[in-house]
XYZ file of C-alpha atoms in Angstrom:
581
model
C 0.000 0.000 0.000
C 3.109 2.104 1.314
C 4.477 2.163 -2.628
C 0.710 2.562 -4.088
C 0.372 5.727 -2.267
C 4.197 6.603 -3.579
C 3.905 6.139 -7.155
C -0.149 7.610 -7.033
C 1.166 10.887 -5.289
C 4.501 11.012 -7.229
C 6.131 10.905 -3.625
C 3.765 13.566 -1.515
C 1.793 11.557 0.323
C 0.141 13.982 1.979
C -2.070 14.959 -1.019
C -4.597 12.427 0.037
C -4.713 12.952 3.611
C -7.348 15.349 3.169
C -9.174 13.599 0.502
C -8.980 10.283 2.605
C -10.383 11.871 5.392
C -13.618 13.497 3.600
C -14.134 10.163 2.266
C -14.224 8.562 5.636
C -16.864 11.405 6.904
C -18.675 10.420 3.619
C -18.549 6.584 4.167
C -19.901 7.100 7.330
C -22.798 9.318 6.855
C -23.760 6.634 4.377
C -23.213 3.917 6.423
C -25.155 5.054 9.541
C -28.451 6.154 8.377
C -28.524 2.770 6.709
C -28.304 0.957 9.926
C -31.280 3.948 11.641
C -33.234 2.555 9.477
C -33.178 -0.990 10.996
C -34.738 1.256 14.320
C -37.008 3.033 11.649
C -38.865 0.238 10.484
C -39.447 -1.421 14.063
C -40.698 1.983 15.036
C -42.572 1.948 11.566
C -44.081 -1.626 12.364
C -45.197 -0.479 16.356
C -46.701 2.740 14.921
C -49.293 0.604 13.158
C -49.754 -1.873 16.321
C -50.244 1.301 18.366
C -51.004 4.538 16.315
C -50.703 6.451 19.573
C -46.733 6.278 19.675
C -46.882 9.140 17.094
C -47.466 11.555 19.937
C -44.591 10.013 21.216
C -41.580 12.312 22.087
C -39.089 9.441 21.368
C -40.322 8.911 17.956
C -40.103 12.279 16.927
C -36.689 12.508 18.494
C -35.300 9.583 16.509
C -36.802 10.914 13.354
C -35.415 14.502 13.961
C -32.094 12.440 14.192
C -32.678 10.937 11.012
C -33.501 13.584 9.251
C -29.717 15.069 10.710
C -28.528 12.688 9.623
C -29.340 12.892 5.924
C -29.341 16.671 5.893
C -25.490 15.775 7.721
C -24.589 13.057 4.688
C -25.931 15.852 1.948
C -23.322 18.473 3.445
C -20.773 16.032 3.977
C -20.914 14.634 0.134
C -20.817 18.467 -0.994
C -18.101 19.123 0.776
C -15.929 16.099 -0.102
C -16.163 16.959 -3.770
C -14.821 20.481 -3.326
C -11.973 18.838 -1.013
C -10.971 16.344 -3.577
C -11.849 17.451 -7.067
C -10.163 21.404 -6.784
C -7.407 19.821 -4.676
C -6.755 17.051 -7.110
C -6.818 18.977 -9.950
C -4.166 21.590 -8.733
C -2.047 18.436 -7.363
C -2.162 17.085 -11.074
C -1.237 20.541 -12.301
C 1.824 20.733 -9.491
C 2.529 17.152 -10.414
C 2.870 17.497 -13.966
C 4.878 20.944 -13.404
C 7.558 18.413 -11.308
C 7.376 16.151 -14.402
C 8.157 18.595 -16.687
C 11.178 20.070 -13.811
C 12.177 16.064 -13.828
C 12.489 15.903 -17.607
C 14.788 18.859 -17.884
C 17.443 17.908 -15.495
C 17.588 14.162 -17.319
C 20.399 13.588 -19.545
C 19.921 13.675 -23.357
C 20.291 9.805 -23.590
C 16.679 9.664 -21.983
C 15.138 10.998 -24.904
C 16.943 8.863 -27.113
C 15.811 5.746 -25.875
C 12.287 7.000 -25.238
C 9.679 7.954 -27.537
C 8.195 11.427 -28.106
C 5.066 9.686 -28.503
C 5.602 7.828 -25.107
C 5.692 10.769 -23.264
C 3.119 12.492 -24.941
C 0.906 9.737 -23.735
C 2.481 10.014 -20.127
C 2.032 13.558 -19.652
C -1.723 13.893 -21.284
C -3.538 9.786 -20.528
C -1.486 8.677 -17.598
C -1.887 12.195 -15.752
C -5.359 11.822 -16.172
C -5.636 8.220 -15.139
C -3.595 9.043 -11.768
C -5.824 12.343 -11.468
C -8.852 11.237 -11.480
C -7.724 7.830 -9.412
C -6.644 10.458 -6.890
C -10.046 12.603 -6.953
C -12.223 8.798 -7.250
C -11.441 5.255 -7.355
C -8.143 5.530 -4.796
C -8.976 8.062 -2.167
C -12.881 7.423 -2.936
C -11.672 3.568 -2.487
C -11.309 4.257 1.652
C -14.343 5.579 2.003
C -16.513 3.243 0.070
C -14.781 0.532 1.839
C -15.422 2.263 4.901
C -18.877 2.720 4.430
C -19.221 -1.141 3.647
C -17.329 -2.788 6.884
C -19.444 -0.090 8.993
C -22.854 -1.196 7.560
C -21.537 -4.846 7.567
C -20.747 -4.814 11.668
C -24.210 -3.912 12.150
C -25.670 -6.296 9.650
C -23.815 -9.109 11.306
C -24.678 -7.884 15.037
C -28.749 -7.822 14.240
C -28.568 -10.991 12.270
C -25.216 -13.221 11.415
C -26.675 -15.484 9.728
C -28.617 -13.718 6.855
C -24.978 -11.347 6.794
C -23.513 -14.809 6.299
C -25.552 -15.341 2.863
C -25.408 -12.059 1.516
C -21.493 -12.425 1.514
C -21.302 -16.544 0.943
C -20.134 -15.068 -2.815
C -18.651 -12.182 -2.488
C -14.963 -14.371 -2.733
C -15.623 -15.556 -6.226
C -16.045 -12.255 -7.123
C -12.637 -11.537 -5.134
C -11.269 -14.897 -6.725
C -12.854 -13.392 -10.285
C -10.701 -9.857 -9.838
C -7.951 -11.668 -8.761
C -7.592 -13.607 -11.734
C -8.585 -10.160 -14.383
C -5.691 -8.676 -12.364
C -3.386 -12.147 -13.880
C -5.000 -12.175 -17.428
C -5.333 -8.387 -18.016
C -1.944 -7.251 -16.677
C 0.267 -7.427 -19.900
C -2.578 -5.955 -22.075
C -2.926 -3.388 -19.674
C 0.685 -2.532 -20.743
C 0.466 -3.795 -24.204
C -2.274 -0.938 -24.445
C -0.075 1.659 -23.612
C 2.606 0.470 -25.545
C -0.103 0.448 -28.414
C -0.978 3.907 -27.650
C 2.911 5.287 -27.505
C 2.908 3.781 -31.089
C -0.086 5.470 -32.561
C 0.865 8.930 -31.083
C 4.489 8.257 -32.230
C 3.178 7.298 -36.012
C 1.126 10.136 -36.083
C 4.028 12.759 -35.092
C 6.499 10.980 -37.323
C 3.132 11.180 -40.304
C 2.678 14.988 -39.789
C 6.302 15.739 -39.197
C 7.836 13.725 -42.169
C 5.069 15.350 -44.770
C 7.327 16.937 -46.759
C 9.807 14.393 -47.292
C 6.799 11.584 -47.721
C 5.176 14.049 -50.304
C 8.793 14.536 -52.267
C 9.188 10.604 -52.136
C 5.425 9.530 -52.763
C 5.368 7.751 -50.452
C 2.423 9.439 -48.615
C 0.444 6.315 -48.806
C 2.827 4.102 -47.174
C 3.537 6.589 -44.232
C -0.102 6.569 -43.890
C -0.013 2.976 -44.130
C 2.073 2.865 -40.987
C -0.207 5.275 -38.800
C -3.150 2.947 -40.057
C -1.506 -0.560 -38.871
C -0.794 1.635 -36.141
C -4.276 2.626 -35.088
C -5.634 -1.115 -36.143
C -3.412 -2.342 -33.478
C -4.377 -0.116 -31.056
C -7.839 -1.387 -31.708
C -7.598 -4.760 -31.884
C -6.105 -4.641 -28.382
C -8.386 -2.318 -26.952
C -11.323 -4.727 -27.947
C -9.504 -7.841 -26.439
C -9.582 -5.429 -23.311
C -12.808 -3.777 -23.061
C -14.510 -7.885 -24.009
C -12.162 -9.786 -21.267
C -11.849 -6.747 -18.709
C -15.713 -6.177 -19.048
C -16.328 -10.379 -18.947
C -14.511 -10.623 -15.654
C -15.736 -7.380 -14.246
C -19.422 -8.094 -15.167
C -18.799 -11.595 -13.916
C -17.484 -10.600 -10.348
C -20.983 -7.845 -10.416
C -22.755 -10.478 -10.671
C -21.956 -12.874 -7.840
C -21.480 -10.006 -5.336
C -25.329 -8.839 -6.568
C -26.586 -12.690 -5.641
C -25.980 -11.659 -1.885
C -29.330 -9.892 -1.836
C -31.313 -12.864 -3.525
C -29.311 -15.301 -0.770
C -29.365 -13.611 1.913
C -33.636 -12.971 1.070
C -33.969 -16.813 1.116
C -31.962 -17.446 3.937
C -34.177 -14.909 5.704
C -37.109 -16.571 4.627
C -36.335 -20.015 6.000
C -35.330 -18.153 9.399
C -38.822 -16.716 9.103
C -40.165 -20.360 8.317
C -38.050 -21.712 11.255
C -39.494 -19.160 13.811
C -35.905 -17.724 14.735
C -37.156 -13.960 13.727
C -39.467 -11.748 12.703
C -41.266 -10.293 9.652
C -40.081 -6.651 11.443
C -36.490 -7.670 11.605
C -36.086 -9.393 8.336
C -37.026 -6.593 6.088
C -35.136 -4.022 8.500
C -31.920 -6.343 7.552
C -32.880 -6.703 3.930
C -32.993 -2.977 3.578
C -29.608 -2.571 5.232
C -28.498 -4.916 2.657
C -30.238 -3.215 -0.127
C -27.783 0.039 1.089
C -24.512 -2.574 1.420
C -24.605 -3.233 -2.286
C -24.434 -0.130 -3.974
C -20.912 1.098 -2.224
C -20.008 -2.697 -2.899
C -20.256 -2.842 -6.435
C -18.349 0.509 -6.197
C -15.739 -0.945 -4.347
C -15.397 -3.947 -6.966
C -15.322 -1.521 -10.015
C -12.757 0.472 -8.112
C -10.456 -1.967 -7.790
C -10.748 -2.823 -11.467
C -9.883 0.265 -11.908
C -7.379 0.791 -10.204
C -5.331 -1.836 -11.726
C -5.191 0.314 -14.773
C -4.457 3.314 -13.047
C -1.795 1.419 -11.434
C 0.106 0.939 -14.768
C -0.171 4.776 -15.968
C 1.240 5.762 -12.206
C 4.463 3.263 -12.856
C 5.049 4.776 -16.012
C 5.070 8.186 -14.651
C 7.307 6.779 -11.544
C 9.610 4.952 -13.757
C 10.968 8.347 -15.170
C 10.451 10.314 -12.097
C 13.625 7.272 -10.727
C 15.747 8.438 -13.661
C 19.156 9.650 -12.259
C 19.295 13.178 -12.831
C 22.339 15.853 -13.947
C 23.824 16.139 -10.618
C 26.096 19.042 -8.919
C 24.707 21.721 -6.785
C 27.395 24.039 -7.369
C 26.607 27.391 -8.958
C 29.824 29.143 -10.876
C 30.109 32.861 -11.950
C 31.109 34.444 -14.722
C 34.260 35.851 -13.253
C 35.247 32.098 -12.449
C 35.089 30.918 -15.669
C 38.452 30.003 -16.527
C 39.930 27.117 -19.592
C 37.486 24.337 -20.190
C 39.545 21.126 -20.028
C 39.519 17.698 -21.040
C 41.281 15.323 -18.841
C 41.091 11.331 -20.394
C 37.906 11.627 -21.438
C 35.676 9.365 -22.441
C 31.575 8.934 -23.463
C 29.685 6.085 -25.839
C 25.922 6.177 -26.490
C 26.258 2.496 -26.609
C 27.970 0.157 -23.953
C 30.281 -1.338 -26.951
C 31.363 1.555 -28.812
C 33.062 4.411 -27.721
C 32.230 8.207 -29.269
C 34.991 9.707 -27.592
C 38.397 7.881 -26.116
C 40.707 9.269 -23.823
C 40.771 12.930 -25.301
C 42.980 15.022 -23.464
C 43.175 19.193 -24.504
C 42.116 22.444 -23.469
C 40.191 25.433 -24.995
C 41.435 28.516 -24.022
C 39.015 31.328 -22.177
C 38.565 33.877 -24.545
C 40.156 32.116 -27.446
C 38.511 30.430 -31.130
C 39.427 26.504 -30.623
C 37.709 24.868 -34.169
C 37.368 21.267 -33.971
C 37.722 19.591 -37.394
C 37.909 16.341 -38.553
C 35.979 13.450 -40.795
C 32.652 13.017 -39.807
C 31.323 10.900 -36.930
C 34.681 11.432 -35.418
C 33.017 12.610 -32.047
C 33.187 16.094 -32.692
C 29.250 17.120 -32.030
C 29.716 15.065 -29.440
C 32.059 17.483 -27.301
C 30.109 20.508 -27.731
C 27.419 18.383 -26.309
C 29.458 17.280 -23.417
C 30.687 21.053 -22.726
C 26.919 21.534 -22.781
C 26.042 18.761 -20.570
C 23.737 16.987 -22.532
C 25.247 13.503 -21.019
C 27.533 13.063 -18.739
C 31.379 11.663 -19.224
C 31.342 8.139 -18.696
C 34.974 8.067 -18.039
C 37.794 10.515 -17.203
C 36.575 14.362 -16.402
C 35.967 17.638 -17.968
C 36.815 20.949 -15.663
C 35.941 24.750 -15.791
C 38.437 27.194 -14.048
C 39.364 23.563 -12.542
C 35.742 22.785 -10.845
C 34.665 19.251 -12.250
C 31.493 19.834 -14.819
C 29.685 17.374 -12.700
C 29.327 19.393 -9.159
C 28.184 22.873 -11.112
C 24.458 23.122 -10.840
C 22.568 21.853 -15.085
C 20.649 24.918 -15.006
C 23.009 27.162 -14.146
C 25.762 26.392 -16.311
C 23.042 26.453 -19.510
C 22.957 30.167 -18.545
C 26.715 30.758 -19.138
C 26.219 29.008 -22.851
C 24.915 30.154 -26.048
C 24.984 27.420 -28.558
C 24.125 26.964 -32.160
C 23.593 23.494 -33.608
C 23.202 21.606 -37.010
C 19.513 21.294 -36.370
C 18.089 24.234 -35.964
C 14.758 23.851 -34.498
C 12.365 27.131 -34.441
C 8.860 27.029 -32.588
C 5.336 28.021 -33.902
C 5.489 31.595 -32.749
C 6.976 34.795 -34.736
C 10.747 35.692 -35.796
C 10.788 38.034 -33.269
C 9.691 35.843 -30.044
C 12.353 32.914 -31.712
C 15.393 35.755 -31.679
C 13.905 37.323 -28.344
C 14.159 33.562 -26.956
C 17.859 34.064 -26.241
C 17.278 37.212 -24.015
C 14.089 38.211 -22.991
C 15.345 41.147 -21.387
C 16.652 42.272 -24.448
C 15.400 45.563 -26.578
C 14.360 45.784 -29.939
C 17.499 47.124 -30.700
C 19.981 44.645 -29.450
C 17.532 42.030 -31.261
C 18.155 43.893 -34.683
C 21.573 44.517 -33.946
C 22.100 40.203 -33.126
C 20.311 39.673 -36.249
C 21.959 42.278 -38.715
C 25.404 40.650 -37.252
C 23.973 37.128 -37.952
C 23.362 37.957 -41.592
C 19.222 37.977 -41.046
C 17.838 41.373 -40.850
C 17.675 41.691 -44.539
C 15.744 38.855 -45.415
C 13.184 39.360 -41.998
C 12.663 42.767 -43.109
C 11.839 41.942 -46.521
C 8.915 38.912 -45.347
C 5.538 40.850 -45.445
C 5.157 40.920 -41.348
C 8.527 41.656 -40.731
C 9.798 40.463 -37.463
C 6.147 39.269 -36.643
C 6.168 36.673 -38.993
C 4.977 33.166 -37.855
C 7.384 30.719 -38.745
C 6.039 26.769 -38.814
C 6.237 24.008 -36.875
C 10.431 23.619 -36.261
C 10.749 26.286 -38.166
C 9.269 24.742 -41.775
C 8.039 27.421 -43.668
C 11.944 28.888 -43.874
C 14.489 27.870 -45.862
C 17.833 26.181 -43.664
C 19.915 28.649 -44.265
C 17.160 31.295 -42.930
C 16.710 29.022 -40.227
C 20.468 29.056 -39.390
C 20.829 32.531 -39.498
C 17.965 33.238 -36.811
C 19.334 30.688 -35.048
C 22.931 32.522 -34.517
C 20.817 35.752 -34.028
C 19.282 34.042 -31.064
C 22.522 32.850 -29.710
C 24.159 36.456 -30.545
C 21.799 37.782 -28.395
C 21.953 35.647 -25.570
C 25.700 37.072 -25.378
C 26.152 34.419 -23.109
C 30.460 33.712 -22.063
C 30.754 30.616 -24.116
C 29.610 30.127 -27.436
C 29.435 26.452 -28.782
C 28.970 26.455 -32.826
C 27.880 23.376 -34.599
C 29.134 23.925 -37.954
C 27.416 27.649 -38.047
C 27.775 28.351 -42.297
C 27.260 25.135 -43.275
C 23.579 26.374 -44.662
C 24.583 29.487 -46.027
C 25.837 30.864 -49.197
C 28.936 32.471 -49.890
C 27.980 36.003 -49.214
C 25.822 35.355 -46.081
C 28.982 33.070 -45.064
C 30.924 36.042 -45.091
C 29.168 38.059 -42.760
C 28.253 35.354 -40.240
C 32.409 34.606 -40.028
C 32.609 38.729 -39.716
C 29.830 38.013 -36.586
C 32.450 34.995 -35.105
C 34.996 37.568 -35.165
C 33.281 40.101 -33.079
C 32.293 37.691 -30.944
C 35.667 36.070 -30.251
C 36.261 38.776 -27.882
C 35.674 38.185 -24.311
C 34.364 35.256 -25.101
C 35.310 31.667 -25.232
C 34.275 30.097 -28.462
C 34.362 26.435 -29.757
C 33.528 25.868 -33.433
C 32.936 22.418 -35.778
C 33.073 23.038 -38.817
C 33.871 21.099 -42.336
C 34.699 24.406 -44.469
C 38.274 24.488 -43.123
C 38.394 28.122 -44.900
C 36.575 29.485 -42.414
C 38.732 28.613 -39.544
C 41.691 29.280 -40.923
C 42.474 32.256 -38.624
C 41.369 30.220 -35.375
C 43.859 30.435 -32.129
C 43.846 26.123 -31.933
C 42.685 23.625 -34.328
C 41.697 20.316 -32.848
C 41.889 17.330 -35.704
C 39.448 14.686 -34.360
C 39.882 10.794 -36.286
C 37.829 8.010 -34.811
C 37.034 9.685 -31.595
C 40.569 10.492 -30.850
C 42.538 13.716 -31.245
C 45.413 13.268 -33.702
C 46.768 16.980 -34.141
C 46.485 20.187 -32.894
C 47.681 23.540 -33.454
C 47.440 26.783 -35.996
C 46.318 26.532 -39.461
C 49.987 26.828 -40.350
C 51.539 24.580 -38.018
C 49.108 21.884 -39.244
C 50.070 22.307 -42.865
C 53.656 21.945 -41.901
C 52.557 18.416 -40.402
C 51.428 17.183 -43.585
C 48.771 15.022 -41.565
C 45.250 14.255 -41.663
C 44.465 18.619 -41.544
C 46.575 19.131 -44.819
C 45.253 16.243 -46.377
C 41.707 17.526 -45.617
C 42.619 20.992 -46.896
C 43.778 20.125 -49.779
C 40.987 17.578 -50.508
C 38.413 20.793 -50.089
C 40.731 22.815 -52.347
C 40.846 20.393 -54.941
C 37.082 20.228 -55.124
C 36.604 23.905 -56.565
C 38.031 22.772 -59.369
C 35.868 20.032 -60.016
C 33.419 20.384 -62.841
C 30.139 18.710 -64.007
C 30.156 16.970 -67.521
C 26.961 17.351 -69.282
């Protein structure tokens, strides 16, 4: 119960005390008035032996205290709601704010081994599973069950034996839920899993348009979202027919306690052992037992599924998190240095083996090399994306790992090969980097990045709403903004992932003028496969296989004749490469 109450309350517990306790107060101002009316119907019964009792002050007593007692269960019930549903519903919100706190201190490997359209279905269906488990079927579970071992007591005390019959079957339908809990359990999962996939199917069918459209292949795409959906389907029927089989199955025996428990009162009556009064006081007690019974039995089906959706969101509230707690100021930021590092993605391969080197504060260190040689891969390790899996990296000689995720983001501005842009205007995509900034510094970032011309020239201007990731601009545009935004961050460190490799020659040519600028005061770390355009850096790191084989000025690498010169003159050779036609 102890872990139920963990994973349903994502670790604060204390969100259903209050709930718990309404739905006690509730249980029991059901419960009660169900066993007054045992005393109501022997009153009822003497009333017509001896009309005089009406005058009675007892009897009107004991009816004023029933008529408390429903006007008590009325105000009760009203007040549970508001204690449960506005609660619950600003715990889900809190909740899903940790979530979405959780997610950004995990390390970028998480979200390559899980599904956009998993969490998706985490954050929107499992939320609302564990939401409205914690407004109903949990905390309303403790009440209902409550309500039932209060009424049952009673039932027992006036009469064992016809309490005896009403629950003879209520452990088949235990046995019944029991087994649903067995048989259902991996479709329960295999249902989410089939929902992940439709959600991921459709994202990958609405984000891939373009490239399905220039391949026609729009029909197979769809093809895939359709098998996608079928599936879902075809599971979701094997669940609703065996989930609804065993649920209506286990209904049914725990509704044959009435019809039992009415014969075994009937051969009592037969026998002599009690009375026509007493028998239908007991049967209407039981007629008040059933409903919060066949409440308690759907709960627990319930439950079970809600169970699954509250693991899900548990299992990546347990992820191990970026750690360090150390904050670091600007004035401490000193060399960034690589000291036998190593990372993989993958337990077998490495990325990145025992690099060793340093990048100056306030210097241009370009990182060049062939590709998948590792070299995205440091940027995103100066970043901290992922953590080193062997060796170290330091700042001003403070490992990366004790300074605080968060806070070290605020020292970086970085610029990567995908550019991704959201659904709101140029402006609020350049503001992004700074909100504090003015309209000026924004046009200023974005005449340095090479943009200004272009924005000014769309019909909107900087108010123009750019698609989805960006999509209704061409890459280089993209690009551009995207150094704008970084520009303007003006952030110590500046990490660029191959920054011209979208742009023409004359839009090249300004964006290298922009690097320039920016060199000062600032320490900056470029990829990039256009050697030209570091040829002026203060370091050049040559990267091979995850390993660095040279380093040093443009001119000092020449003079090697090693893999550098060989890729230099490879690139120069190229120009002169023509197309026959």
């Amino acid at each position: 119960m102890k872990e139920l109450i963990r994973k349903f309350t994502m670790g604060h517990p204390k969100q259903m005390t209050e709930p718990v306790i309404w739905y006690f107060l509730e249980g029991f101002t059901v419960g009660f008035p169900a066993v007054a009316v045992y005393f109501a119907i022997n009153l009822f019964i003497t009333y017509f032996n001896n009309p005089s009792i009406i005058f009675d002050k007892g009897y009107w007593n004991i009816a004023l205290w029933l008529a408390g007692f429903f006007l008590l269960q009325l105000t009760v019930s009203t007040v549970t709601f508001l204690k449960t549903f506005l609660p619950g519903a600003l715990n889900s919100a809190q909740n899903k704010k940790d979530f979405i706190q959780k997610i950004k201190r995990l390390p970028l490997g998480f979200f390559s081994k899980t599904r956009s359209g998993e969490l998706i279905n985490t954050f929107t269906g499992d939320f609302l599973a564990i939401e409205q488990g914690m407004v109903g079927s949990f905390t309303g579970l403790f009440g209902v069950v409550f309500s039932c071992i209060l009424t049952s007591v009673f039932m027992f005390w006036f009469n064992w034996k016809m309490a005896l019959a009403f629950y003879i079957a209520l452990p088949i339908s235990a046995i019944i839920i029991l087994i649903s809990f067995k048989v259902l359990g991996n479709l329960i999962v295999s249902s989410r899993t089939a929902k992940d996939n439709t959600a991921e199917a459709l994202n990958e069918y609405l984000s891939g348009m373009k490239i399905l459209r220039s391949y026609n292949q729009i029909g197979k795409g769809f093809s895939k979202l359709e098998d996608a959906y079928k599936n879902l389907k075809d599971i979701s029927i094997r669940g609703e027919t065996l989930g609804g089989s065993f649920l209506g199955f286990a209904l049914t025996f725990a509704r044959a306690g009435l019809p039992l428990m009415c014969f075994a009162g009937t051969y009592l009556i037969v026998g002599g052992e009690i009375g026509l009064t007493e028998f239908l006081s007991i049967i209407i007690i039981g007629t008040k037992i059933i409903s919060p019974l066949l409440t308690w039995i759907r709960y627990t089906a319930i439950l079970r599924m809600q169970y699954v959706s509250a693991t899900r969101i548990d299992n990546v509230m347990r992820k191990k998190e970026l750690g360090g707690e150390k904050s670091i100021q600007v004035k401490d930021l000193g060399d960034i240095e690589f000291e036998h590092t190593g990372f993989s993605y993958l337990p077998e391969k490495n990325v990145i083996d025992d690099i060793s080197c340093t990048f100056k504060k306030n210097s241009l260190t370009a990182i060049v090399g062939p590709s998948g040689g590792g070299k995205s891969t440091i940027l995103k390790l100066i970043a901290r994306f992922w953590d080193v899996k062997s060796g170290s990296i330091k700042i001003g000689g403070v490992s990366l790992n004790e300074i605080n995720p968060d806070q070290w983001l605020k020292h970086i501005s970085m610029v990567l090969q995908e550019v991704y842009l959201f659904h709101d205007t140029i402006r609020e995509n350049i503001m992004f980097g700074n909100k504090n900034a003015t309209e000026e510094d924004m046009i200023r970032a974005s005449k340095l990045a090479g943009c200004h011309e272009f924005i000014e020239k769309l019909p909107e201007g900087y108010n123009t709403i750019v698609g989805e990731g960006g999509s209704t601009l061409s890459g280089g545009e993209k690009q551009r903004i995207s150094i704008a935004r970084a520009i303007l961050k003006n952030a110590p460190i500046l990490l660029l992932d191959e920054p011209t490799a979208s742009l023409d020659s004359k839009n090249e040519v300004l964006v290298q003028k922009a690097i320039s600028n920016l060199v000062k005061d600032k320490t900056v770390i470029m990829i990039a496969h256009r050697l030209k355009t570091i040829k002026n850096a203060d370091k050049i790191i040559v990267l091979d296989k995850g390993r660095i084989v040279e380093e040093g000025r443009h001119s000092e690498l020449l003079e090697k004749q090693g893999l550098y010169a060989r890729l230099w003159y490879l690139q120069n050779k190229s120009k002169e490469w023509k197309i026959s036609l």
